[in-house]
Amino acid sequence: MFGGLLTLLLILLLGFLGANGASSVHVSSSANPDFLKSIKKDSIIPTGGVSYDRIYQVYSRCSGKLVQIFRVLRRGRKGRRGRFRARVDAQGNETDNNTLLMFESHPSGGGHIYIKGVNSKKYLCFNRKGNLILRHYSDPMKCVFKEIPTKDNYTRLQFVLHPAWYVGFSRRGRRLKGFAIRHPRKQKCFHLLPKPWRPPARHRTYGKPFSPLDRLLDRNKLKHILGRVNR
């Protein structure tokens, strides 16, 4: 009989402790309702890649020249001023600053980029008809591209919204429609070659810029050499 009472007391004691622990947990969660919310916010992993800005000069395989985004003055009507209009083609030279294109990473990551002219500050986009156009701002739907390497060590700029559209230029450097890549004869015109741009060094002698003393010494050397020749 004594053993039965002891067992009953133990059961009552364990039940009391369990109820007290459950109530304490419930009180702690209700006392701090924003605590769980803060944990959920901190535990969310942000999506997207690392942001970067790179300047390139893009070579077109068909035209043999560089892609450029430039501004042209459009004549206005009588009594009105002309307006500048941006254009894009593949007829640029290496010394032209209009060939500098900035590749900006897209916040979503995945290798998606924006393409912007450094001087014109216009973004390269596609319209509904598949034509290359330029915009003042970067549209997250119509101005996002992706770099796809080819077997010939070239790069294709794929339109993310319509993966079957690509950036291409003809032999004369004119822009092609994005879906023209379906033609077998025009596939090479969608092969591009982005080259990283580096600012040219102003002075290449000894890898250091000239100082006033160096210039004076060079002049003295030149006079000395000319004096020997005249003798």
Short mmCIF file of N, CA and C in Angstrom, two decimals, residues 35-117:
data_model
loop_
_atom_site.label_atom_id
_atom_site.label_comp_id
_atom_site.label_asym_id
_atom_site.label_seq_id
_atom_site.Cartn_x
_atom_site.Cartn_y
_atom_site.Cartn_z
N PHE A 35 9.76 39.02 -31.06
CA PHE A 35 11.03 38.30 -31.02
C PHE A 35 11.14 37.31 -32.18
N LEU A 36 10.08 36.54 -32.40
CA LEU A 36 10.08 35.57 -33.49
C LEU A 36 10.14 36.25 -34.86
N LYS A 37 9.48 37.41 -34.97
CA LYS A 37 9.52 38.13 -36.23
C LYS A 37 10.93 38.58 -36.57
N SER A 38 11.63 39.06 -35.54
CA SER A 38 13.00 39.52 -35.78
C SER A 38 13.90 38.37 -36.18
N ILE A 39 13.67 37.18 -35.61
CA ILE A 39 14.47 36.02 -35.98
C ILE A 39 14.21 35.63 -37.43
N LYS A 40 12.95 35.68 -37.86
CA LYS A 40 12.63 35.33 -39.23
C LYS A 40 13.26 36.31 -40.22
N LYS A 41 13.25 37.60 -39.87
CA LYS A 41 13.84 38.59 -40.77
C LYS A 41 15.34 38.38 -40.90
N ASP A 42 15.99 38.09 -39.77
CA ASP A 42 17.44 37.90 -39.81
C ASP A 42 17.84 36.61 -40.50
N SER A 43 16.96 35.62 -40.49
CA SER A 43 17.29 34.33 -41.08
C SER A 43 17.09 34.30 -42.59
N ILE A 44 16.43 35.32 -43.16
CA ILE A 44 16.21 35.35 -44.60
C ILE A 44 17.53 35.64 -45.30
N ILE A 45 17.89 34.82 -46.27
CA ILE A 45 19.13 35.00 -47.03
C ILE A 45 18.82 35.84 -48.25
N PRO A 46 19.45 37.00 -48.43
CA PRO A 46 19.16 37.83 -49.61
C PRO A 46 19.60 37.14 -50.88
N THR A 47 18.75 37.18 -51.90
CA THR A 47 19.07 36.58 -53.19
C THR A 47 19.72 37.62 -54.08
N GLY A 48 20.50 37.15 -55.06
CA GLY A 48 21.16 38.05 -55.98
C GLY A 48 22.66 37.88 -55.93
N GLY A 49 23.33 38.38 -56.97
CA GLY A 49 24.77 38.25 -57.06
C GLY A 49 25.48 39.48 -56.54
N VAL A 50 26.78 39.46 -56.65
CA VAL A 50 27.60 40.57 -56.22
C VAL A 50 27.53 41.66 -57.28
N SER A 51 27.29 42.89 -56.87
CA SER A 51 27.17 43.99 -57.82
C SER A 51 28.54 44.39 -58.33
N TYR A 52 28.61 44.72 -59.59
CA TYR A 52 29.86 45.14 -60.20
C TYR A 52 29.56 46.02 -61.40
N ASP A 53 30.50 46.84 -61.79
CA ASP A 53 30.43 47.68 -62.98
C ASP A 53 31.74 47.49 -63.74
N ARG A 54 31.61 47.05 -64.99
CA ARG A 54 32.79 46.83 -65.82
C ARG A 54 32.64 47.58 -67.13
N ILE A 55 33.73 48.15 -67.61
CA ILE A 55 33.73 48.90 -68.87
C ILE A 55 34.38 48.03 -69.94
N TYR A 56 33.68 47.88 -71.06
CA TYR A 56 34.15 47.05 -72.17
C TYR A 56 34.09 47.83 -73.47
N GLN A 57 34.83 47.32 -74.43
CA GLN A 57 34.68 47.68 -75.84
C GLN A 57 34.29 46.40 -76.57
N VAL A 58 33.11 46.38 -77.16
CA VAL A 58 32.52 45.16 -77.72
C VAL A 58 32.81 45.13 -79.22
N TYR A 59 33.51 44.10 -79.65
CA TYR A 59 33.88 43.92 -81.06
C TYR A 59 32.81 43.08 -81.76
N SER A 60 32.38 43.52 -82.95
CA SER A 60 31.39 42.80 -83.75
C SER A 60 32.11 41.98 -84.81
N ARG A 61 31.77 40.72 -84.91
CA ARG A 61 32.43 39.83 -85.86
C ARG A 61 32.08 40.17 -87.30
N CYS A 62 30.85 40.56 -87.57
CA CYS A 62 30.44 40.84 -88.94
C CYS A 62 31.00 42.17 -89.45
N SER A 63 30.86 43.21 -88.68
CA SER A 63 31.31 44.53 -89.14
C SER A 63 32.81 44.71 -88.99
N GLY A 64 33.43 43.97 -88.09
CA GLY A 64 34.85 44.14 -87.85
C GLY A 64 35.20 45.40 -87.08
N LYS A 65 34.20 46.04 -86.49
CA LYS A 65 34.41 47.26 -85.71
C LYS A 65 33.75 47.13 -84.34
N LEU A 66 33.74 48.21 -83.61
CA LEU A 66 33.25 48.20 -82.24
C LEU A 66 31.83 48.74 -82.15
N VAL A 67 31.09 48.22 -81.20
CA VAL A 67 29.73 48.71 -80.94
C VAL A 67 29.83 50.05 -80.22
N GLN A 68 29.02 51.00 -80.65
CA GLN A 68 29.05 52.33 -80.06
C GLN A 68 27.63 52.84 -79.84
N ILE A 69 27.48 53.61 -78.78
CA ILE A 69 26.22 54.30 -78.48
C ILE A 69 26.54 55.79 -78.47
N PHE A 70 26.01 56.52 -79.42
CA PHE A 70 26.36 57.93 -79.59
C PHE A 70 25.09 58.77 -79.74
N ARG A 71 25.29 60.06 -79.65
CA ARG A 71 24.18 61.01 -79.75
C ARG A 71 24.32 61.83 -81.02
N VAL A 72 23.21 62.02 -81.72
CA VAL A 72 23.17 62.77 -82.97
C VAL A 72 22.18 63.92 -82.81
N LEU A 73 22.56 65.08 -83.28
CA LEU A 73 21.69 66.25 -83.21
C LEU A 73 20.65 66.18 -84.33
N ARG A 74 19.43 66.15 -83.92
CA ARG A 74 18.32 66.09 -84.88
C ARG A 74 17.80 67.49 -85.12
N ARG A 75 17.68 67.86 -86.40
CA ARG A 75 17.23 69.20 -86.72
C ARG A 75 15.77 69.40 -86.32
N GLY A 76 15.52 70.57 -85.76
CA GLY A 76 14.15 70.91 -85.38
C GLY A 76 13.44 71.68 -86.47
N ARG A 77 12.20 71.91 -86.25
CA ARG A 77 11.43 72.68 -87.23
C ARG A 77 11.82 74.15 -87.16
N LYS A 78 11.25 74.92 -88.03
CA LYS A 78 11.59 76.34 -88.08
C LYS A 78 11.23 77.01 -86.76
N GLY A 79 12.22 77.70 -86.22
CA GLY A 79 12.00 78.40 -84.96
C GLY A 79 12.15 77.54 -83.73
N ARG A 80 12.53 76.29 -83.90
CA ARG A 80 12.70 75.38 -82.77
C ARG A 80 14.11 74.81 -82.75
N ARG A 81 14.56 74.54 -81.56
CA ARG A 81 15.90 73.98 -81.42
C ARG A 81 15.90 72.48 -81.73
N GLY A 82 17.04 72.03 -82.19
CA GLY A 82 17.17 70.60 -82.44
C GLY A 82 17.37 69.81 -81.17
N ARG A 83 17.09 68.55 -81.24
CA ARG A 83 17.23 67.66 -80.08
C ARG A 83 18.23 66.56 -80.40
N PHE A 84 18.90 66.13 -79.34
CA PHE A 84 19.85 65.04 -79.48
C PHE A 84 19.12 63.70 -79.40
N ARG A 85 19.49 62.83 -80.30
CA ARG A 85 18.90 61.49 -80.34
C ARG A 85 20.00 60.45 -80.30
N ALA A 86 19.83 59.46 -79.44
CA ALA A 86 20.86 58.43 -79.26
C ALA A 86 20.66 57.32 -80.29
N ARG A 87 21.77 56.79 -80.78
CA ARG A 87 21.76 55.69 -81.73
C ARG A 87 22.82 54.67 -81.35
N VAL A 88 22.64 53.46 -81.88
CA VAL A 88 23.59 52.39 -81.61
C VAL A 88 23.91 51.69 -82.93
N ASP A 89 25.19 51.40 -83.16
CA ASP A 89 25.62 50.65 -84.33
C ASP A 89 26.97 50.01 -84.01
N ALA A 90 27.55 49.36 -84.99
CA ALA A 90 28.84 48.69 -84.81
C ALA A 90 29.83 49.21 -85.83
N GLN A 91 30.06 50.54 -85.79
CA GLN A 91 30.98 51.19 -86.70
C GLN A 91 32.01 52.05 -85.95
N GLY A 92 32.22 51.76 -84.69
CA GLY A 92 33.11 52.59 -83.89
C GLY A 92 34.57 52.15 -83.98
N ASN A 93 35.46 53.07 -83.59
CA ASN A 93 36.89 52.81 -83.56
C ASN A 93 37.38 52.77 -82.11
N GLU A 94 38.58 52.26 -81.92
CA GLU A 94 39.11 52.11 -80.57
C GLU A 94 39.35 53.44 -79.88
N THR A 95 39.67 54.49 -80.64
CA THR A 95 39.95 55.79 -80.05
C THR A 95 38.70 56.59 -79.73
N ASP A 96 37.54 56.09 -80.12
CA ASP A 96 36.29 56.81 -79.91
C ASP A 96 35.73 56.45 -78.54
N ASN A 97 35.41 57.47 -77.75
CA ASN A 97 34.87 57.23 -76.40
C ASN A 97 33.44 56.71 -76.43
N ASN A 98 32.76 56.84 -77.55
CA ASN A 98 31.39 56.32 -77.63
C ASN A 98 31.35 54.79 -77.63
N THR A 99 32.49 54.15 -77.82
CA THR A 99 32.54 52.68 -77.81
C THR A 99 32.69 52.11 -76.40
N LEU A 100 32.78 52.96 -75.40
CA LEU A 100 32.91 52.48 -74.02
C LEU A 100 31.52 52.10 -73.51
N LEU A 101 31.34 50.83 -73.20
CA LEU A 101 30.06 50.32 -72.69
C LEU A 101 30.27 49.77 -71.29
N MET A 102 29.36 50.12 -70.41
CA MET A 102 29.44 49.67 -69.03
C MET A 102 28.47 48.50 -68.82
N PHE A 103 28.99 47.40 -68.30
CA PHE A 103 28.17 46.24 -67.96
C PHE A 103 27.88 46.31 -66.46
N GLU A 104 26.60 46.51 -66.15
CA GLU A 104 26.17 46.62 -64.75
C GLU A 104 25.44 45.33 -64.37
N SER A 105 25.78 44.81 -63.22
CA SER A 105 25.15 43.57 -62.77
C SER A 105 23.70 43.84 -62.35
N HIS A 106 22.84 42.86 -62.61
CA HIS A 106 21.43 42.93 -62.23
C HIS A 106 21.28 42.46 -60.79
N PRO A 107 20.41 43.08 -59.98
CA PRO A 107 20.27 42.67 -58.58
C PRO A 107 19.86 41.21 -58.40
N SER A 108 19.21 40.62 -59.39
CA SER A 108 18.77 39.23 -59.24
C SER A 108 19.91 38.24 -59.36
N GLY A 109 21.07 38.68 -59.88
CA GLY A 109 22.19 37.76 -60.03
C GLY A 109 21.99 36.87 -61.25
N GLY A 110 22.61 35.69 -61.23
CA GLY A 110 22.49 34.76 -62.33
C GLY A 110 23.20 35.18 -63.59
N GLY A 111 24.17 36.09 -63.49
CA GLY A 111 24.86 36.57 -64.67
C GLY A 111 24.10 37.57 -65.50
N HIS A 112 22.99 38.10 -65.01
CA HIS A 112 22.20 39.08 -65.73
C HIS A 112 22.82 40.46 -65.61
N ILE A 113 22.83 41.21 -66.70
CA ILE A 113 23.51 42.50 -66.72
C ILE A 113 22.66 43.53 -67.45
N TYR A 114 22.96 44.80 -67.17
CA TYR A 114 22.52 45.94 -67.96
C TYR A 114 23.70 46.41 -68.80
N ILE A 115 23.43 47.00 -69.97
CA ILE A 115 24.46 47.54 -70.84
C ILE A 115 24.16 49.01 -71.07
N LYS A 116 25.11 49.87 -70.69
CA LYS A 116 24.89 51.31 -70.76
C LYS A 116 26.07 51.98 -71.43
N GLY A 117 25.80 52.97 -72.26
CA GLY A 117 26.85 53.78 -72.86
C GLY A 117 27.44 54.73 -71.83
#
